[in-house]
Coordinates of C-alpha atoms and ligand atoms in Angstrom, one line a residue:
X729 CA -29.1 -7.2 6.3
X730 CA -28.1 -5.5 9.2
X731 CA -26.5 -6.9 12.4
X732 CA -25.7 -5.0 15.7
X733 CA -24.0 -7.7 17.5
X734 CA -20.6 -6.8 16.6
X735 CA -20.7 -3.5 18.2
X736 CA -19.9 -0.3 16.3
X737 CA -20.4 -2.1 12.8
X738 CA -23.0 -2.6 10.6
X739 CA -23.8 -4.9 8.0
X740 CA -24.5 -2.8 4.7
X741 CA -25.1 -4.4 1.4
X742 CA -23.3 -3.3 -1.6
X743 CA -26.1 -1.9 -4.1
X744 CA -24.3 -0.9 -6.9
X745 CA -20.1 -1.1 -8.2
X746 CA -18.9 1.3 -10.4
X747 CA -15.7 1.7 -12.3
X748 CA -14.7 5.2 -12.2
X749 CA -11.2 4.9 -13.4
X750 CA -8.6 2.2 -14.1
X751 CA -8.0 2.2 -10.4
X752 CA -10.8 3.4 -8.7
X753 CA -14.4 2.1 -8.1
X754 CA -17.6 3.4 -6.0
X755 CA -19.3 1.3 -4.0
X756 CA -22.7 2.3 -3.5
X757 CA -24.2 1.0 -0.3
X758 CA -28.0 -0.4 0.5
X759 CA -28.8 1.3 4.0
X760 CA -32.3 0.0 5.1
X761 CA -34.8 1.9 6.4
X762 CA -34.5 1.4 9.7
X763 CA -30.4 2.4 10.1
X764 CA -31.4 5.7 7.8
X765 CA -31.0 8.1 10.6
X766 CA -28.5 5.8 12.2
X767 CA -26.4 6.9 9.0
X768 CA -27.5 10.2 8.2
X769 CA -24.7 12.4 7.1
X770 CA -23.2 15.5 6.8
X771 CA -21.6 16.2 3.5
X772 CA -18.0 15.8 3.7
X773 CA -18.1 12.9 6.3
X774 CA -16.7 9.4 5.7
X775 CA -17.5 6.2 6.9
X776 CA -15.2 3.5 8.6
X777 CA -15.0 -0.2 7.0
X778 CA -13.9 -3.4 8.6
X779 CA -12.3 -6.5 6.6
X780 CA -10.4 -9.6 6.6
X781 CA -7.6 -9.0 4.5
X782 CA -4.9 -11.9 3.8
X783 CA -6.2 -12.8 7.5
X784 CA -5.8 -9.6 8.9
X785 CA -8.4 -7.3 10.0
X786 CA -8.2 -4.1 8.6
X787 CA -10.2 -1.0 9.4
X788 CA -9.9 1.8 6.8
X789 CA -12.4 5.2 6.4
X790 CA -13.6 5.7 2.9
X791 CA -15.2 9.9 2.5
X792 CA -18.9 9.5 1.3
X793 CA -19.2 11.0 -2.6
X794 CA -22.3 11.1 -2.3
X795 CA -24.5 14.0 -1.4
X796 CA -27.2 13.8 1.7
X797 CA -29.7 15.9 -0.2
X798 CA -28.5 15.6 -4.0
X799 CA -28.5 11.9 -3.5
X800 CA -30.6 8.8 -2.2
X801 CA -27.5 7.0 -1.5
X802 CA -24.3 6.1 0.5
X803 CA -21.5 6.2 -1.7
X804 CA -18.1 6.0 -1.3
X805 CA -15.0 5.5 -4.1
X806 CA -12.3 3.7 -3.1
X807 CA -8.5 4.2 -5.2
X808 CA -6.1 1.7 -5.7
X809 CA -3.1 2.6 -3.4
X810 CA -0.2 0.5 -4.4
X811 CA 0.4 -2.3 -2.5
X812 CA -2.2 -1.3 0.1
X813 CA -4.0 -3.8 1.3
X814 CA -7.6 -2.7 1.7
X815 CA -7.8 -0.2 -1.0
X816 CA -6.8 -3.3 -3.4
X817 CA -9.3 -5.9 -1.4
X818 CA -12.2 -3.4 -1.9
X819 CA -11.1 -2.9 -5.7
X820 CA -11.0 -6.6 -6.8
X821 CA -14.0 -8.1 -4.5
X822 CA -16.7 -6.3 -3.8
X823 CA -19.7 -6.8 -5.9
X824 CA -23.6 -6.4 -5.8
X825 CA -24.6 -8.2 -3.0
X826 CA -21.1 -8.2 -1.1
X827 CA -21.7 -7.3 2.5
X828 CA -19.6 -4.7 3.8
X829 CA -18.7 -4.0 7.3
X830 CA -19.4 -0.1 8.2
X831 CA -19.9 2.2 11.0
X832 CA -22.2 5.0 10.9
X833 CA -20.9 8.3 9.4
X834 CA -18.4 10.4 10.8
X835 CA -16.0 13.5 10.6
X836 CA -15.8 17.1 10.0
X837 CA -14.4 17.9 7.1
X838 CA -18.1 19.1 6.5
X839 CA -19.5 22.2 4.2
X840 CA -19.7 25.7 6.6
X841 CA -22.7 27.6 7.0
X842 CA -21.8 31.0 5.6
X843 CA -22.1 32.9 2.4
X844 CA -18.4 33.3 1.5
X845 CA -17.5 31.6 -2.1
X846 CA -16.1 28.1 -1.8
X847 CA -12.9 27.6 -3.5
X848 CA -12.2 23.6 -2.7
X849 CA -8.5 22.0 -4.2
X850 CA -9.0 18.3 -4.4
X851 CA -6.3 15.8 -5.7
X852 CA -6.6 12.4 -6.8
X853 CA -8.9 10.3 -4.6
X854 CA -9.3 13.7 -2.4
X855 CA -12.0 14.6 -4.3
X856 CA -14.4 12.4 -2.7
X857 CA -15.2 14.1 0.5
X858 CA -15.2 17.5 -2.1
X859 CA -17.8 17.0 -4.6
X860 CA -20.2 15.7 -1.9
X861 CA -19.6 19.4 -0.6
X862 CA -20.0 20.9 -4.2
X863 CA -23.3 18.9 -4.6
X864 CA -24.4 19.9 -1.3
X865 CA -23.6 23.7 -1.6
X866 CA -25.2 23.7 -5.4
X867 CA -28.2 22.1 -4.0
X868 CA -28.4 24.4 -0.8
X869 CA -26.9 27.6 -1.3
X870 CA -26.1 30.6 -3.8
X871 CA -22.4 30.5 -3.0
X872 CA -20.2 30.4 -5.9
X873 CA -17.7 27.6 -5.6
X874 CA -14.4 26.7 -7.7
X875 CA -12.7 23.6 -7.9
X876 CA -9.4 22.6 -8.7
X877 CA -8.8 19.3 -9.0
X878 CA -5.4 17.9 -9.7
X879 CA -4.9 14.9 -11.3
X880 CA -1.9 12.7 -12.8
X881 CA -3.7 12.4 -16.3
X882 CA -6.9 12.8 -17.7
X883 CA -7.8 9.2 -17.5
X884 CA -7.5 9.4 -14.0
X885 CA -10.0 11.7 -13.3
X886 CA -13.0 10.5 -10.6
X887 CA -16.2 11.4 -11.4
X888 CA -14.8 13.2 -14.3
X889 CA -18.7 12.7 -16.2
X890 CA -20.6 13.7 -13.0
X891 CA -18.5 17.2 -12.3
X892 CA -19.1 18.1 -16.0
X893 CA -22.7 17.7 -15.7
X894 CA -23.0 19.7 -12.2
X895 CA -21.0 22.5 -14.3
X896 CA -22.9 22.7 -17.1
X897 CA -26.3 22.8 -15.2
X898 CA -24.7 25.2 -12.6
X899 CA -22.5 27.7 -15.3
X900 CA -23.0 31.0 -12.9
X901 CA -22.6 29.3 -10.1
X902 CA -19.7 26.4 -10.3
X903 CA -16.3 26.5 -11.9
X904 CA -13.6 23.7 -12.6
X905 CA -10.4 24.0 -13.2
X906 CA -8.3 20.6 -13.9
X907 CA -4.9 20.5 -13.2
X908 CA -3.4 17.1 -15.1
X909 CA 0.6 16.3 -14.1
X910 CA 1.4 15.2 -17.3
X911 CA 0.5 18.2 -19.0
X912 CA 0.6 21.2 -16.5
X913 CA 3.0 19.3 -14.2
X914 CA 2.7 19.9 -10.6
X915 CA 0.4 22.5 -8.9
X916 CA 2.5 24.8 -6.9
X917 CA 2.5 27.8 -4.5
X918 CA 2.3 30.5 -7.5
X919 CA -0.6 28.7 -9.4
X920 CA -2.3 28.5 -6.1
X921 CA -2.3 32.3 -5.6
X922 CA -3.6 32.4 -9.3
X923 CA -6.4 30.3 -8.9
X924 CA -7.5 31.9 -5.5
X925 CA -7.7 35.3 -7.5
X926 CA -9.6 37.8 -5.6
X927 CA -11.5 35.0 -3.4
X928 CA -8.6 35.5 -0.4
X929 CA -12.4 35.8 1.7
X930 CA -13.7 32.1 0.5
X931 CA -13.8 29.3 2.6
X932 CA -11.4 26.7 1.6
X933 CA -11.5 22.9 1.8
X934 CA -8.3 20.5 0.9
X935 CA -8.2 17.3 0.0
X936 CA -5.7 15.6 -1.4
X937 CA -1.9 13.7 -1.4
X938 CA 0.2 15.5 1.6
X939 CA 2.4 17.3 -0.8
X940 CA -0.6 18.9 -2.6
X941 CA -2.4 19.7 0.6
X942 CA 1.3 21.1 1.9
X943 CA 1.4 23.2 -1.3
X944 CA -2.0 24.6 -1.0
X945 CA -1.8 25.9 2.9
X946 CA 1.5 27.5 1.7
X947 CA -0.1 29.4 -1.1
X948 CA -3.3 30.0 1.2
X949 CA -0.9 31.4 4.0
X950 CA 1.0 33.1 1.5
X951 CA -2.6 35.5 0.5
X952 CA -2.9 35.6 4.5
X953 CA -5.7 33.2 4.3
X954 CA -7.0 32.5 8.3
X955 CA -6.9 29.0 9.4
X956 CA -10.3 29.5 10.5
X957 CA -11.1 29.5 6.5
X958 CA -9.2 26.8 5.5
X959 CA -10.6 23.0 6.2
X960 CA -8.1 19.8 5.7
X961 CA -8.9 16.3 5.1
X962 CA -6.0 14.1 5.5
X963 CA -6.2 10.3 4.3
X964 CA -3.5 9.1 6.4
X965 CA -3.6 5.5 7.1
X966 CA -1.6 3.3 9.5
X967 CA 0.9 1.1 8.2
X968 CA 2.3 -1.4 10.1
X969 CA 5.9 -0.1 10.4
X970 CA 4.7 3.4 11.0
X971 CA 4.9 5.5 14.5
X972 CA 4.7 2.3 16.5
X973 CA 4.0 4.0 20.1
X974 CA 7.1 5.6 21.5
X975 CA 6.4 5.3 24.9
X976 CA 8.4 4.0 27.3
X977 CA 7.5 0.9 29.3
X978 CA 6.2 1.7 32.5
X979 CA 8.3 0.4 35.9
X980 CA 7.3 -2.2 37.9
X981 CA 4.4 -1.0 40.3
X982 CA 3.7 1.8 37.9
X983 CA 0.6 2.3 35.9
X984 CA -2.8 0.6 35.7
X985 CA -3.5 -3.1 34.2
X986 CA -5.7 -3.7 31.5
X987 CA -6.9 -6.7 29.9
X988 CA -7.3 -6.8 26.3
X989 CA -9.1 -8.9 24.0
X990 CA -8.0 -8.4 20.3
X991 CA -8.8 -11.4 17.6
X992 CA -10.3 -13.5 20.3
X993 CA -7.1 -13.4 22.2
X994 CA -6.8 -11.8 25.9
X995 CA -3.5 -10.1 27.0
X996 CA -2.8 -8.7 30.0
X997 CA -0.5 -5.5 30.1
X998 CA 0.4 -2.3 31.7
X999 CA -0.6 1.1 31.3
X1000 CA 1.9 3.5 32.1
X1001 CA 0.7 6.7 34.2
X1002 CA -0.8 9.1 31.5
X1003 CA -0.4 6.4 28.4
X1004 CA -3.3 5.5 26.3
X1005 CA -4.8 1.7 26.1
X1006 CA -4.0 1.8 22.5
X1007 CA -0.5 2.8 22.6
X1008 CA 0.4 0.3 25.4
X1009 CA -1.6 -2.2 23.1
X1010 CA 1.1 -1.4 20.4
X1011 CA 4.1 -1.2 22.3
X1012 CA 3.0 -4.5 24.1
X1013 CA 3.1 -6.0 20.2
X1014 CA -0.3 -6.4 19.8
X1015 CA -1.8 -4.7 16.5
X1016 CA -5.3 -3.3 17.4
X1017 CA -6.8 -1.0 14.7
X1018 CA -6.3 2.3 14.8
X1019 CA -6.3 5.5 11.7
X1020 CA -5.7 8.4 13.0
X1021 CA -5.2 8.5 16.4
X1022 CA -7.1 12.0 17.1
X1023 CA -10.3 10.8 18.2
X1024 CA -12.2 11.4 15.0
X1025 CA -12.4 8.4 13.0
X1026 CA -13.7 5.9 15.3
X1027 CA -11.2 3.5 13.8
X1028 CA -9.5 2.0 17.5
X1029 CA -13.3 1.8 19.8
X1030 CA -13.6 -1.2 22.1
X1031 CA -16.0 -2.0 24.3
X1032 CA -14.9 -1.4 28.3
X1033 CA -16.3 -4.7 30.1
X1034 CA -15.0 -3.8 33.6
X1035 CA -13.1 -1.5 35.7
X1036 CA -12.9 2.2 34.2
X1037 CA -11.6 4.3 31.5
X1038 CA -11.5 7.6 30.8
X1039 CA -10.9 9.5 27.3
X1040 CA -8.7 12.8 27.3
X1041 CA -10.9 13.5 24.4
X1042 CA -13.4 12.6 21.5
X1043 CA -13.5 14.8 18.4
X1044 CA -16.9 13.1 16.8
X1045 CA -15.3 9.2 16.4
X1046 CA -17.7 8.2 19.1
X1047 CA -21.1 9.3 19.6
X1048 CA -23.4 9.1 22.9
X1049 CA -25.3 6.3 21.7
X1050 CA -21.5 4.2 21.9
X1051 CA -20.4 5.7 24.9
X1052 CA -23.4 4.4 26.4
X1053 CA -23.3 0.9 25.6
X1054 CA -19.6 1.1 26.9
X1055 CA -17.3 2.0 24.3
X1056 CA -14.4 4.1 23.9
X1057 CA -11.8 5.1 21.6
X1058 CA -8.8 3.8 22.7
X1059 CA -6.5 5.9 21.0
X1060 CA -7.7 8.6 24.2
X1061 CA -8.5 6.1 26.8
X1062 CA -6.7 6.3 29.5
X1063 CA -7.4 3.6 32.6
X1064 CA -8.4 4.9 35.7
X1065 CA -8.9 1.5 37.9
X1066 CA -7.5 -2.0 36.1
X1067 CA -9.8 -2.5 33.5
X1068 CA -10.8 -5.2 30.3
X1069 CA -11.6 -4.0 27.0
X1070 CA -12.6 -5.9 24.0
X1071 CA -12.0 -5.1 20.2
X1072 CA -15.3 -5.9 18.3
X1073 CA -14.9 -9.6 16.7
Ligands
LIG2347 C1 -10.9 10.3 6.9 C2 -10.3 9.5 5.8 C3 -11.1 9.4 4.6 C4 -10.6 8.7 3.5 N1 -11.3 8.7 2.3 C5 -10.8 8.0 1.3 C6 -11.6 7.9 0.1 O1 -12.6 8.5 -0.1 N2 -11.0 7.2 -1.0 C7 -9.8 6.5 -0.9 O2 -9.4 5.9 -1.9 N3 -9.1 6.6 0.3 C8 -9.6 7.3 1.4 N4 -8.9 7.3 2.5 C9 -7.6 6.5 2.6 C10 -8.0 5.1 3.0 O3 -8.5 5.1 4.3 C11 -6.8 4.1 3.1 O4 -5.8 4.8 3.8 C12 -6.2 3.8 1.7 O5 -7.2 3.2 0.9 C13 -5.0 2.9 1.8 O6 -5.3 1.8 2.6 P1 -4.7 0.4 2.2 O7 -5.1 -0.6 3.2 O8 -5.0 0.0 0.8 O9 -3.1 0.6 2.2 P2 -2.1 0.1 3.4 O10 -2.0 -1.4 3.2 O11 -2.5 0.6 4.7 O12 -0.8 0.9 2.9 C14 0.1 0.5 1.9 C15 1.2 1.5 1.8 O13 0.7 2.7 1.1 C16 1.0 3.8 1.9 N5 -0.3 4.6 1.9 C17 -1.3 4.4 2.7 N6 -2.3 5.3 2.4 C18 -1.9 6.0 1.4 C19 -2.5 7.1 0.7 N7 -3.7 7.5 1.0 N8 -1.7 7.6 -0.3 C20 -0.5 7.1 -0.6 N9 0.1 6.1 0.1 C21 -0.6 5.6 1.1 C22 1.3 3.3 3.3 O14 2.2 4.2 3.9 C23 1.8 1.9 3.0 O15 3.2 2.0 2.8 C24 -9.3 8.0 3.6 C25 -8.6 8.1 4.8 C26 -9.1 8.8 5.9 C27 -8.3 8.9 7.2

């Protein structure tokens, strides 16, 4: 079932749940035929759920695993984070026949055209986003790509089956190299330059928990890898504590006034000269949802109803067919003449 009433999201149903590890399921996700191209992907892109936690709205990205011309599905794996809320919500309820709140694909962490080898470094649930790019590169190119894919133990491998099998059908092609914690311990700079070898003209794609990814651009700068080569993935999320807006509050007579309505609630509040709506929003007290505040996940969009705002920016969260209808992200939006904006119900 699909319904475009709530704005940006969609209703998907869940198809198919699969335990991966202990901690980590996929979700495989029904798109009809008629939201197909609405939700045609690149590989390496994720997609951006909404739920009611505990009463709270959450809005989190989960990378697709899934490979846009290996695959006939949408499917994302979600890891158990501990105590995070969503992560642990989408582990113990979804089922076949859930229906899941998701916008259309997004992001660009996405495979390169060019013939340089791959070499991709995944850790943990980072490999999502990366074996959609292996699958993707097998099935379309003649590169030769090399994973390595760090994990705490062996039983906490994801997709541990499926990577063997693209190996052994792909042996000239696709190499693997696990890394496990308890028995190699950590990857660091050194085994980095080791595993790169010769490839120092690859491209490179990261994905993984911020030490590994830190480790990984050392070693990578270290060889005098150029950025241009190198592609990150980051799966930040917000927590509530976390870089709550430092901006001052604007003096009386300053700034623009925007109306907000957030949960069904409206507020009225200032926007200093220069601020965005969503970092007034949070310095006001409200908690509108919001990931990673660059304009590429979509995450923070509301729907302008009057007056006008302008984004400094949108790196892919938002795509014509949104701004059209009136949305913006408000992590960029800044307000040009007082204005009201809604967050999707
Ligand atoms: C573009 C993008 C793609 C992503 N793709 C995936 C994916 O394919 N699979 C997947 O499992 N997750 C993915 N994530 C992470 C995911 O969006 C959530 O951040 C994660 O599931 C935690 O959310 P939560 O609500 O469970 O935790 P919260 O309740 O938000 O956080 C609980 C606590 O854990 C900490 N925390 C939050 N996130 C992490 C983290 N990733 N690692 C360690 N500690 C953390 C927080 O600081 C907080 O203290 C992606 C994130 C982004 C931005």
């Amino acid at each position: 079932m699909t319904d475009d009433s709530k704005g940006p999201y969609f209703h998907l149903r869940v198809a198919q749940v699969i335990d991966e590890t202990a901690d980590a399921k996929s979700i495989v996700l029904d798109v009809p035929s008629e939201l197909k191209e609405r939700f045609a992907y690149s590989a390496g892109q994720f997609l951006t759920f909404r739920a009611e936690v505990n009463g709270h709205r959450l809005v989190r990205c989960y990378s697709l695993a899934s490979s846009p011309v290996a695959d006939d599905v949408h499917k994302v794996a979600v890891k158990r984070i501990d105590d995070g809320r969503m992560s642990n919500w989408m582990n113990d309820n979804v089922v076949v026949g859930s229906e899941l709140e998701v916008m259309p694909p997004a992001g660009h962490f996405c495979l390169r055209d060019s013939d340089a080898p791959i070499v991709l470094f995944g850790g943990g649930s980072g490999i999502t986003p990366i074996i959609s790019i292996i699958k993707t590169a097998l099935e379309t190119t003649p590169r030769r790509i090399k994973l390595v894919y760090a994990n705490r133990d062996d039983q906490s491998i994801i997709f541990k089956d499926e990577l063997a099998a693209l190996r052994s059908e792909n042996l000239d092609q696709f190499e693997i190299v696990h890394r496990l914690d308890d028995l190699h311990g950590f990857v660091d700079e050194p085994r980095v330059v080791q595993e790169v070898g010769p490839m120092t003209n690859a491209d490179f794609y990261i994905c993984g928990p911020g030490p590994f990814m830190d480790v990984v651009e050392k070693g990578l700068g270290s060889l005098g890898v150029a950025s241009d080569q190198i592609f990150i993935e980051r799966f930040e999320s917000p927590s509530d504590a976390a870089s709550v807006a430092a901006s001052p509050t604007p003096a009386e007579g300053d700034g623009q006034s925007v109306t907000i309505k957030l949960d069904g609630t409206e507020t009225k509040i200032v926007v200093g000269e220069g601020e965005t709506i969503l970092a007034a929003a949070r310095r006001e007290g409200l908690e509108p949802p919001f990931a990673c505040e660059e304009a590429y996940c979509g995450c923070c969009m509301a729907k302008v109803t009057s007056g006008e705002v302008e984004m400094k920016m949108n790196d892919g969260g938002i795509d014509q067919r949104q701004i059209d209808d009136g949305w913006v992200l408000t992590c960029q939006g800044l307000v040009k003449s007082s204005a009201s904006v809604e967050y999707p119900d």
